């Protein structure tokens, strides 16, 4: 076990201009773990209900994802549904049924506790902290959060952040957390809160990595077609941390740059089909091919 | 004379969260020519009124900008004023007095007609075509346009475009022109209209260059402070074409990539002060220093 991923496993109903699915495997933990599974040995910590399909468990296991930390309890699995606007830039949530996720108390199996890498999906900061505390000798902790926690549990979030190496959030969240609109100013403030690395996701425009000595900008991949952007940010996180775990390295700047690109690559593949469908037949050769494309279309000769 | 720039010379009233100026030198031709003047010998084709200040003419000349094509006629110079929102993402026009610009009939001095590079600022497509027709043996024509012309003079614009090498527009205009939301799809359609190169500007997110054999993505420069974004797109165009003119090369892909970065560099400097003020003391060493920064923060090691 190299990387532990904590977050939601859910079923999603998704409607985009390209079609709709009533119920497909989703959730932040699922997306991140599946993306990371192309790079390293992943274990997940999440909760599902009695309706969780055996075929989904089988597929995750076939990807090498360890399910010992996937708790099954009475009730229904987290269900979310939403609809995207014609240009895909707006998303309206139609329904959020937390179901068994409402009482999620993440418990790490003993086999997970000595994993060197931890990815904390966007859950209540107090729970993220409890998970962090269960780890023994973790080498790199990367966490996500969202507007809701920044607004409503700010103090708890700030305490939690102190124990993270990498904060990975989107641009509006970074601005809200720092209280600054300018991204470099916001980054400087956030790097004073604990994390030594800040990754700011900017959707189709890519992502920026900030650290004490500088920054790195990864553009978005110009997709031929954005079929369904659900989960792309979580796949970015999974690709990013999965690659670092594969390197096994301390986070040197070269590795961090490549991790940003692998994150972008996995986020871009995610958008090509509904839910996690693109990952069912994806190969490492395709991943490395797209990594090379990134090198080609960003290189200043 | 290496590069001819056609467009507006104006006075602008600008209000941003950082302050306001009542009347400062502006206009698409001014911004582009000033940015290009750091790379090559520029001549401008534009019209101003009797109120055009001698000190502005003197400064442009001191930057090496040839003013033989700057017509002075009875009346007032084009005046525009606008105010930016708190986050600088929205701009409201308060006033647009075309004045002498309303009857602009660009005439190229004989000395300009054999220039190898032509930059057609955003004016009525019919006028852009007349200018193009006055050139003798031009090597590279780059033009800009806007929503208004795409909507109201579409056929004339399509005729005009056929004689351009580079179309340089922003993303919403590219989508509107192509009738496609996806940028790669839009680019493919636009490259079928005449230009062999399409440059899509994306504001703070940088720019993308498309050509028959691929594309290149230049991220935006993460500015410490965006003081006034007025003219940044025109400075991008000036830096882009100014650098190509400096190279004197046919537009090889390596040169085009570097031109994209020099365009981004000039656009970023433009935002650091009101109007063209940042260019009053800018040095080529600063420009090349920021070019190197771009290389550093995009390089995948």
mmCIF file of C-alpha atoms in Angstrom, chain A residues 21-295:
data_model
loop_
_atom_site.group_PDB
_atom_site.id
_atom_site.type_symbol
_atom_site.label_atom_id
_atom_site.label_comp_id
_atom_site.label_asym_id
_atom_site.label_seq_id
_atom_site.Cartn_x
_atom_site.Cartn_y
_atom_site.Cartn_z
ATOM 1 C CA UNK A 21 -26.716 8.635 -17.313
ATOM 2 C CA UNK A 22 -29.085 7.897 -14.449
ATOM 3 C CA UNK A 23 -26.650 6.171 -12.126
ATOM 4 C CA UNK A 24 -22.951 5.780 -12.629
ATOM 5 C CA UNK A 25 -20.074 5.137 -10.247
ATOM 6 C CA UNK A 26 -18.643 8.420 -8.932
ATOM 7 C CA UNK A 27 -17.490 10.316 -5.855
ATOM 8 C CA UNK A 28 -14.218 12.118 -5.146
ATOM 9 C CA UNK A 29 -12.523 9.068 -3.653
ATOM 10 C CA UNK A 30 -13.476 6.881 -6.614
ATOM 11 C CA UNK A 31 -12.192 9.291 -9.244
ATOM 12 C CA UNK A 32 -8.943 10.003 -7.411
ATOM 13 C CA UNK A 33 -8.261 6.364 -6.571
ATOM 14 C CA UNK A 34 -8.953 5.144 -10.088
ATOM 15 C CA UNK A 35 -6.688 7.824 -11.592
ATOM 16 C CA UNK A 36 -3.941 7.051 -9.062
ATOM 17 C CA UNK A 37 -4.256 3.311 -9.685
ATOM 18 C CA UNK A 38 -2.467 3.761 -13.025
ATOM 19 C CA UNK A 39 0.644 4.780 -11.100
ATOM 20 C CA UNK A 40 0.722 3.097 -7.711
ATOM 21 C CA UNK A 41 -0.892 0.760 -5.187
ATOM 22 C CA UNK A 42 -3.976 2.504 -3.774
ATOM 23 C CA UNK A 43 -6.241 1.785 -0.827
ATOM 24 C CA UNK A 44 -9.495 3.643 -0.284
ATOM 25 C CA UNK A 45 -11.270 4.764 2.865
ATOM 26 C CA UNK A 46 -14.939 5.454 2.198
ATOM 27 C CA UNK A 47 -18.434 4.254 2.993
ATOM 28 C CA UNK A 48 -21.162 2.781 0.794
ATOM 29 C CA UNK A 49 -24.644 1.380 1.374
ATOM 30 C CA UNK A 50 -26.268 -1.948 0.684
ATOM 31 C CA UNK A 51 -27.037 -0.859 -2.869
ATOM 32 C CA UNK A 52 -23.366 -0.682 -3.834
ATOM 33 C CA UNK A 53 -23.038 -2.927 -6.865
ATOM 34 C CA UNK A 54 -20.774 -5.914 -6.738
ATOM 35 C CA UNK A 55 -19.632 -5.195 -10.304
ATOM 36 C CA UNK A 56 -18.328 -1.796 -9.206
ATOM 37 C CA UNK A 57 -16.360 -3.375 -6.363
ATOM 38 C CA UNK A 58 -15.019 -5.976 -8.764
ATOM 39 C CA UNK A 59 -13.931 -3.354 -11.260
ATOM 40 C CA UNK A 60 -12.163 -1.233 -8.606
ATOM 41 C CA UNK A 61 -10.372 -4.330 -7.367
ATOM 42 C CA UNK A 62 -9.401 -5.195 -10.945
ATOM 43 C CA UNK A 63 -7.708 -1.802 -11.125
ATOM 44 C CA UNK A 64 -5.647 -2.825 -8.113
ATOM 45 C CA UNK A 65 -7.588 -0.624 -5.698
ATOM 46 C CA UNK A 66 -7.603 -2.155 -2.226
ATOM 47 C CA UNK A 67 -11.125 -2.173 -0.767
ATOM 48 C CA UNK A 68 -10.398 -3.187 2.809
ATOM 49 C CA UNK A 69 -11.098 0.397 3.877
ATOM 50 C CA UNK A 70 -14.395 0.550 2.001
ATOM 51 C CA UNK A 71 -17.006 0.228 4.729
ATOM 52 C CA UNK A 72 -20.427 -1.167 3.859
ATOM 53 C CA UNK A 73 -23.290 -0.180 6.129
ATOM 54 C CA UNK A 74 -27.069 -0.360 6.188
ATOM 55 C CA UNK A 75 -28.703 2.275 4.019
ATOM 56 C CA UNK A 76 -28.090 3.761 0.607
ATOM 57 C CA UNK A 77 -24.921 4.970 -1.072
ATOM 58 C CA UNK A 78 -24.365 8.734 -1.479
ATOM 59 C CA UNK A 79 -26.284 9.876 -4.565
ATOM 60 C CA UNK A 80 -25.707 13.100 -6.485
ATOM 61 C CA UNK A 81 -27.241 14.319 -9.697
ATOM 62 C CA UNK A 82 -26.634 17.401 -11.785
ATOM 63 C CA UNK A 83 -27.013 18.954 -15.202
ATOM 64 C CA UNK A 84 -24.440 20.901 -17.227
ATOM 65 C CA UNK A 85 -25.188 23.980 -19.311
ATOM 66 C CA UNK A 86 -24.855 23.928 -23.108
ATOM 67 C CA UNK A 87 -21.269 25.255 -22.966
ATOM 68 C CA UNK A 88 -20.461 22.994 -19.948
ATOM 69 C CA UNK A 89 -19.262 25.967 -17.913
ATOM 70 C CA UNK A 90 -22.164 25.879 -15.468
ATOM 71 C CA UNK A 91 -23.356 22.961 -13.412
ATOM 72 C CA UNK A 92 -26.661 22.824 -11.561
ATOM 73 C CA UNK A 93 -27.071 20.284 -8.786
ATOM 74 C CA UNK A 94 -30.453 18.616 -8.977
ATOM 75 C CA UNK A 95 -30.123 16.389 -5.938
ATOM 76 C CA UNK A 96 -27.653 15.567 -3.163
ATOM 77 C CA UNK A 97 -28.655 12.563 -1.035
ATOM 78 C CA UNK A 98 -25.802 12.084 1.426
ATOM 79 C CA UNK A 99 -27.382 8.859 2.714
ATOM 80 C CA UNK A 100 -24.742 6.709 4.496
ATOM 81 C CA UNK A 101 -22.080 9.364 3.774
ATOM 82 C CA UNK A 102 -23.758 11.684 6.305
ATOM 83 C CA UNK A 103 -22.380 9.590 9.165
ATOM 84 C CA UNK A 104 -19.018 8.759 7.605
ATOM 85 C CA UNK A 105 -16.396 8.161 10.298
ATOM 86 C CA UNK A 106 -13.279 7.179 8.375
ATOM 87 C CA UNK A 107 -11.415 4.271 9.962
ATOM 88 C CA UNK A 108 -8.095 3.193 8.522
ATOM 89 C CA UNK A 109 -7.410 -0.559 8.400
ATOM 90 C CA UNK A 110 -4.083 -1.285 10.134
ATOM 91 C CA UNK A 111 -2.525 -2.203 6.783
ATOM 92 C CA UNK A 112 -3.155 1.351 5.530
ATOM 93 C CA UNK A 113 -1.580 3.220 8.423
ATOM 94 C CA UNK A 114 2.019 2.959 7.338
ATOM 95 C CA UNK A 115 1.368 4.089 3.749
ATOM 96 C CA UNK A 116 3.759 6.900 2.782
ATOM 97 C CA UNK A 117 1.197 8.958 0.810
ATOM 98 C CA UNK A 118 -2.207 10.241 1.889
ATOM 99 C CA UNK A 119 -4.819 12.011 -0.210
ATOM 100 C CA UNK A 120 -7.574 13.624 1.817
ATOM 101 C CA UNK A 121 -10.608 14.285 -0.363
ATOM 102 C CA UNK A 122 -13.000 17.091 0.327
ATOM 103 C CA UNK A 123 -14.720 16.070 3.586
ATOM 104 C CA UNK A 124 -15.273 17.825 6.915
ATOM 105 C CA UNK A 125 -11.859 19.152 8.112
ATOM 106 C CA UNK A 126 -12.253 17.499 11.518
ATOM 107 C CA UNK A 127 -12.571 14.112 9.832
ATOM 108 C CA UNK A 128 -9.550 14.850 7.650
ATOM 109 C CA UNK A 129 -7.612 15.550 10.830
ATOM 110 C CA UNK A 130 -8.700 12.312 12.446
ATOM 111 C CA UNK A 131 -7.510 10.388 9.406
ATOM 112 C CA UNK A 132 -4.183 12.186 9.407
ATOM 113 C CA UNK A 133 -3.782 11.289 13.072
ATOM 114 C CA UNK A 134 -4.267 7.591 12.307
ATOM 115 C CA UNK A 135 -1.307 7.560 9.907
ATOM 116 C CA UNK A 136 2.069 6.390 11.171
ATOM 117 C CA UNK A 137 5.071 7.959 9.508
ATOM 118 C CA UNK A 138 3.248 9.340 6.449
ATOM 119 C CA UNK A 139 5.678 11.065 4.078
ATOM 120 C CA UNK A 140 3.372 13.356 2.101
ATOM 121 C CA UNK A 141 -0.163 14.526 2.914
ATOM 122 C CA UNK A 142 -2.213 16.199 0.189
ATOM 123 C CA UNK A 143 -5.691 17.537 0.875
ATOM 124 C CA UNK A 144 -8.631 19.178 -0.838
ATOM 125 C CA UNK A 145 -11.362 21.341 0.636
ATOM 126 C CA UNK A 146 -14.234 23.525 -0.571
ATOM 127 C CA UNK A 147 -16.044 26.828 -0.061
ATOM 128 C CA UNK A 148 -18.450 25.346 2.452
ATOM 129 C CA UNK A 149 -15.701 24.324 4.889
ATOM 130 C CA UNK A 150 -13.774 27.565 4.333
ATOM 131 C CA UNK A 151 -16.877 29.529 5.327
ATOM 132 C CA UNK A 152 -18.358 27.386 8.057
ATOM 133 C CA UNK A 153 -15.427 25.599 9.699
ATOM 134 C CA UNK A 154 -12.609 28.025 9.022
ATOM 135 C CA UNK A 155 -10.758 27.618 12.336
ATOM 136 C CA UNK A 156 -10.911 23.848 12.210
ATOM 137 C CA UNK A 157 -9.735 23.916 8.599
ATOM 138 C CA UNK A 158 -6.762 26.137 9.499
ATOM 139 C CA UNK A 159 -5.755 23.698 12.265
ATOM 140 C CA UNK A 160 -6.092 20.792 9.832
ATOM 141 C CA UNK A 161 -4.044 22.506 7.107
ATOM 142 C CA UNK A 162 -1.050 22.858 9.401
ATOM 143 C CA UNK A 163 -0.370 19.154 9.028
ATOM 144 C CA UNK A 164 -0.594 19.028 5.216
ATOM 145 C CA UNK A 165 2.252 19.170 2.729
ATOM 146 C CA UNK A 166 0.122 19.964 -0.312
ATOM 147 C CA UNK A 167 -3.143 21.879 -0.488
ATOM 148 C CA UNK A 168 -4.919 21.195 -3.778
ATOM 149 C CA UNK A 169 -7.941 23.431 -4.411
ATOM 150 C CA UNK A 170 -9.580 25.424 -7.174
ATOM 151 C CA UNK A 171 -8.922 29.098 -7.808
ATOM 152 C CA UNK A 172 -12.076 30.524 -6.239
ATOM 153 C CA UNK A 173 -11.407 28.485 -3.096
ATOM 154 C CA UNK A 174 -7.797 29.685 -2.945
ATOM 155 C CA UNK A 175 -8.996 33.295 -3.215
ATOM 156 C CA UNK A 176 -11.637 32.749 -0.549
ATOM 157 C CA UNK A 177 -9.254 31.008 1.837
ATOM 158 C CA UNK A 178 -6.624 33.750 1.488
ATOM 159 C CA UNK A 179 -9.018 36.694 1.251
ATOM 160 C CA UNK A 180 -7.027 37.921 -1.748
ATOM 161 C CA UNK A 181 -8.050 38.054 -5.396
ATOM 162 C CA UNK A 182 -4.564 38.063 -6.902
ATOM 163 C CA UNK A 183 -3.402 34.461 -7.166
ATOM 164 C CA UNK A 184 0.247 35.071 -6.295
ATOM 165 C CA UNK A 185 -0.722 37.090 -3.260
ATOM 166 C CA UNK A 186 -3.255 34.433 -2.268
ATOM 167 C CA UNK A 187 -0.609 31.744 -2.726
ATOM 168 C CA UNK A 188 1.885 33.553 -0.516
ATOM 169 C CA UNK A 189 -0.676 33.748 2.269
ATOM 170 C CA UNK A 190 -1.697 30.120 1.939
ATOM 171 C CA UNK A 191 1.921 28.941 1.989
ATOM 172 C CA UNK A 192 2.130 30.663 5.366
ATOM 173 C CA UNK A 193 -0.645 28.438 6.751
ATOM 174 C CA UNK A 194 1.245 25.139 6.743
ATOM 175 C CA UNK A 195 1.411 23.495 3.320
ATOM 176 C CA UNK A 196 4.746 23.801 1.531
ATOM 177 C CA UNK A 197 3.043 23.346 -1.831
ATOM 178 C CA UNK A 198 -0.179 24.855 -3.138
ATOM 179 C CA UNK A 199 -1.804 23.520 -6.301
ATOM 180 C CA UNK A 200 -4.518 25.752 -7.718
ATOM 181 C CA UNK A 201 -6.825 24.078 -10.217
ATOM 182 C CA UNK A 202 -8.315 26.294 -12.914
ATOM 183 C CA UNK A 203 -10.586 23.893 -14.800
ATOM 184 C CA UNK A 204 -10.092 24.020 -18.571
ATOM 185 C CA UNK A 205 -7.240 26.506 -18.067
ATOM 186 C CA UNK A 206 -5.053 24.040 -16.226
ATOM 187 C CA UNK A 207 -3.375 24.428 -12.846
ATOM 188 C CA UNK A 208 -0.635 26.398 -11.106
ATOM 189 C CA UNK A 209 1.748 25.035 -8.481
ATOM 190 C CA UNK A 210 3.236 27.430 -5.929
ATOM 191 C CA UNK A 211 6.057 26.737 -3.498
ATOM 192 C CA UNK A 212 8.478 28.843 -1.499
ATOM 193 C CA UNK A 213 10.970 29.163 -4.343
ATOM 194 C CA UNK A 214 8.637 29.795 -7.260
ATOM 195 C CA UNK A 215 5.805 28.374 -9.305
ATOM 196 C CA UNK A 216 4.958 26.174 -12.262
ATOM 197 C CA UNK A 217 2.087 26.645 -14.678
ATOM 198 C CA UNK A 218 0.449 23.664 -16.404
ATOM 199 C CA UNK A 219 -2.014 24.654 -19.118
ATOM 200 C CA UNK A 220 -5.209 22.713 -19.658
ATOM 201 C CA UNK A 221 -5.246 20.049 -22.338
ATOM 202 C CA UNK A 222 -7.209 21.314 -25.348
ATOM 203 C CA UNK A 223 -9.690 18.451 -25.589
ATOM 204 C CA UNK A 224 -11.371 17.677 -28.892
ATOM 205 C CA UNK A 225 -14.588 17.173 -26.975
ATOM 206 C CA UNK A 226 -15.505 17.689 -23.336
ATOM 207 C CA UNK A 227 -18.038 14.958 -22.869
ATOM 208 C CA UNK A 228 -18.501 15.086 -19.084
ATOM 209 C CA UNK A 229 -16.242 17.120 -16.764
ATOM 210 C CA UNK A 230 -17.528 15.454 -13.579
ATOM 211 C CA UNK A 231 -14.613 14.245 -11.463
ATOM 212 C CA UNK A 232 -11.858 15.874 -13.523
ATOM 213 C CA UNK A 233 -10.481 17.772 -10.510
ATOM 214 C CA UNK A 234 -10.384 14.583 -8.425
ATOM 215 C CA UNK A 235 -8.662 12.728 -11.260
ATOM 216 C CA UNK A 236 -6.120 15.546 -11.351
ATOM 217 C CA UNK A 237 -5.452 14.939 -7.651
ATOM 218 C CA UNK A 238 -5.205 11.191 -8.196
ATOM 219 C CA UNK A 239 -2.795 11.551 -11.117
ATOM 220 C CA UNK A 240 -0.741 14.137 -9.255
ATOM 221 C CA UNK A 241 -0.293 12.170 -6.052
ATOM 222 C CA UNK A 242 -0.287 8.787 -7.784
ATOM 223 C CA UNK A 243 2.698 9.860 -9.843
ATOM 224 C CA UNK A 244 4.548 11.208 -6.799
ATOM 225 C CA UNK A 245 3.891 7.925 -5.014
ATOM 226 C CA UNK A 246 5.186 6.024 -8.038
ATOM 227 C CA UNK A 247 8.398 8.083 -7.951
ATOM 228 C CA UNK A 248 8.640 7.375 -4.253
ATOM 229 C CA UNK A 249 10.697 10.523 -4.097
ATOM 230 C CA UNK A 250 10.673 13.379 -1.711
ATOM 231 C CA UNK A 251 8.801 16.046 -3.609
ATOM 232 C CA UNK A 252 11.620 17.541 -5.658
ATOM 233 C CA UNK A 253 10.653 20.296 -8.042
ATOM 234 C CA UNK A 254 11.193 18.196 -11.163
ATOM 235 C CA UNK A 255 8.877 15.482 -9.835
ATOM 236 C CA UNK A 256 6.297 18.075 -8.805
ATOM 237 C CA UNK A 257 6.275 19.538 -12.329
ATOM 238 C CA UNK A 258 5.788 16.133 -13.891
ATOM 239 C CA UNK A 259 3.118 15.322 -11.295
ATOM 240 C CA UNK A 260 1.231 18.461 -12.365
ATOM 241 C CA UNK A 261 1.252 17.234 -15.951
ATOM 242 C CA UNK A 262 0.197 13.693 -15.012
ATOM 243 C CA UNK A 263 -2.626 15.253 -12.982
ATOM 244 C CA UNK A 264 -3.690 17.284 -16.019
ATOM 245 C CA UNK A 265 -3.457 14.206 -18.235
ATOM 246 C CA UNK A 266 -5.744 12.171 -15.949
ATOM 247 C CA UNK A 267 -8.197 15.081 -15.620
ATOM 248 C CA UNK A 268 -8.357 15.397 -19.387
ATOM 249 C CA UNK A 269 -9.010 11.695 -19.959
ATOM 250 C CA UNK A 270 -11.752 11.834 -17.329
ATOM 251 C CA UNK A 271 -13.698 14.358 -19.452
ATOM 252 C CA UNK A 272 -13.792 12.126 -22.512
ATOM 253 C CA UNK A 273 -16.583 9.818 -21.298
ATOM 254 C CA UNK A 274 -19.307 9.724 -18.647
ATOM 255 C CA UNK A 275 -18.171 9.168 -15.078
ATOM 256 C CA UNK A 276 -15.147 6.884 -14.816
ATOM 257 C CA UNK A 277 -15.870 5.146 -18.118
ATOM 258 C CA UNK A 278 -12.772 6.451 -19.889
ATOM 259 C CA UNK A 279 -10.607 4.640 -17.357
ATOM 260 C CA UNK A 280 -12.088 1.237 -18.107
ATOM 261 C CA UNK A 281 -9.909 0.814 -21.188
ATOM 262 C CA UNK A 282 -7.238 3.450 -20.648
ATOM 263 C CA UNK A 283 -3.633 2.262 -20.878
ATOM 264 C CA UNK A 284 -0.428 3.581 -19.386
ATOM 265 C CA UNK A 285 0.861 4.021 -22.937
ATOM 266 C CA UNK A 286 -1.996 6.424 -23.682
ATOM 267 C CA UNK A 287 -1.222 8.310 -20.467
ATOM 268 C CA UNK A 288 2.454 8.635 -21.318
ATOM 269 C CA UNK A 289 1.543 9.610 -24.889
ATOM 270 C CA UNK A 290 -0.552 12.503 -23.649
ATOM 271 C CA UNK A 291 2.199 13.485 -21.194
ATOM 272 C CA UNK A 292 4.512 13.760 -24.200
ATOM 273 C CA UNK A 293 1.891 15.870 -26.013
ATOM 274 C CA UNK A 294 1.940 18.291 -23.078
ATOM 275 C CA UNK A 295 5.705 18.547 -23.383
#
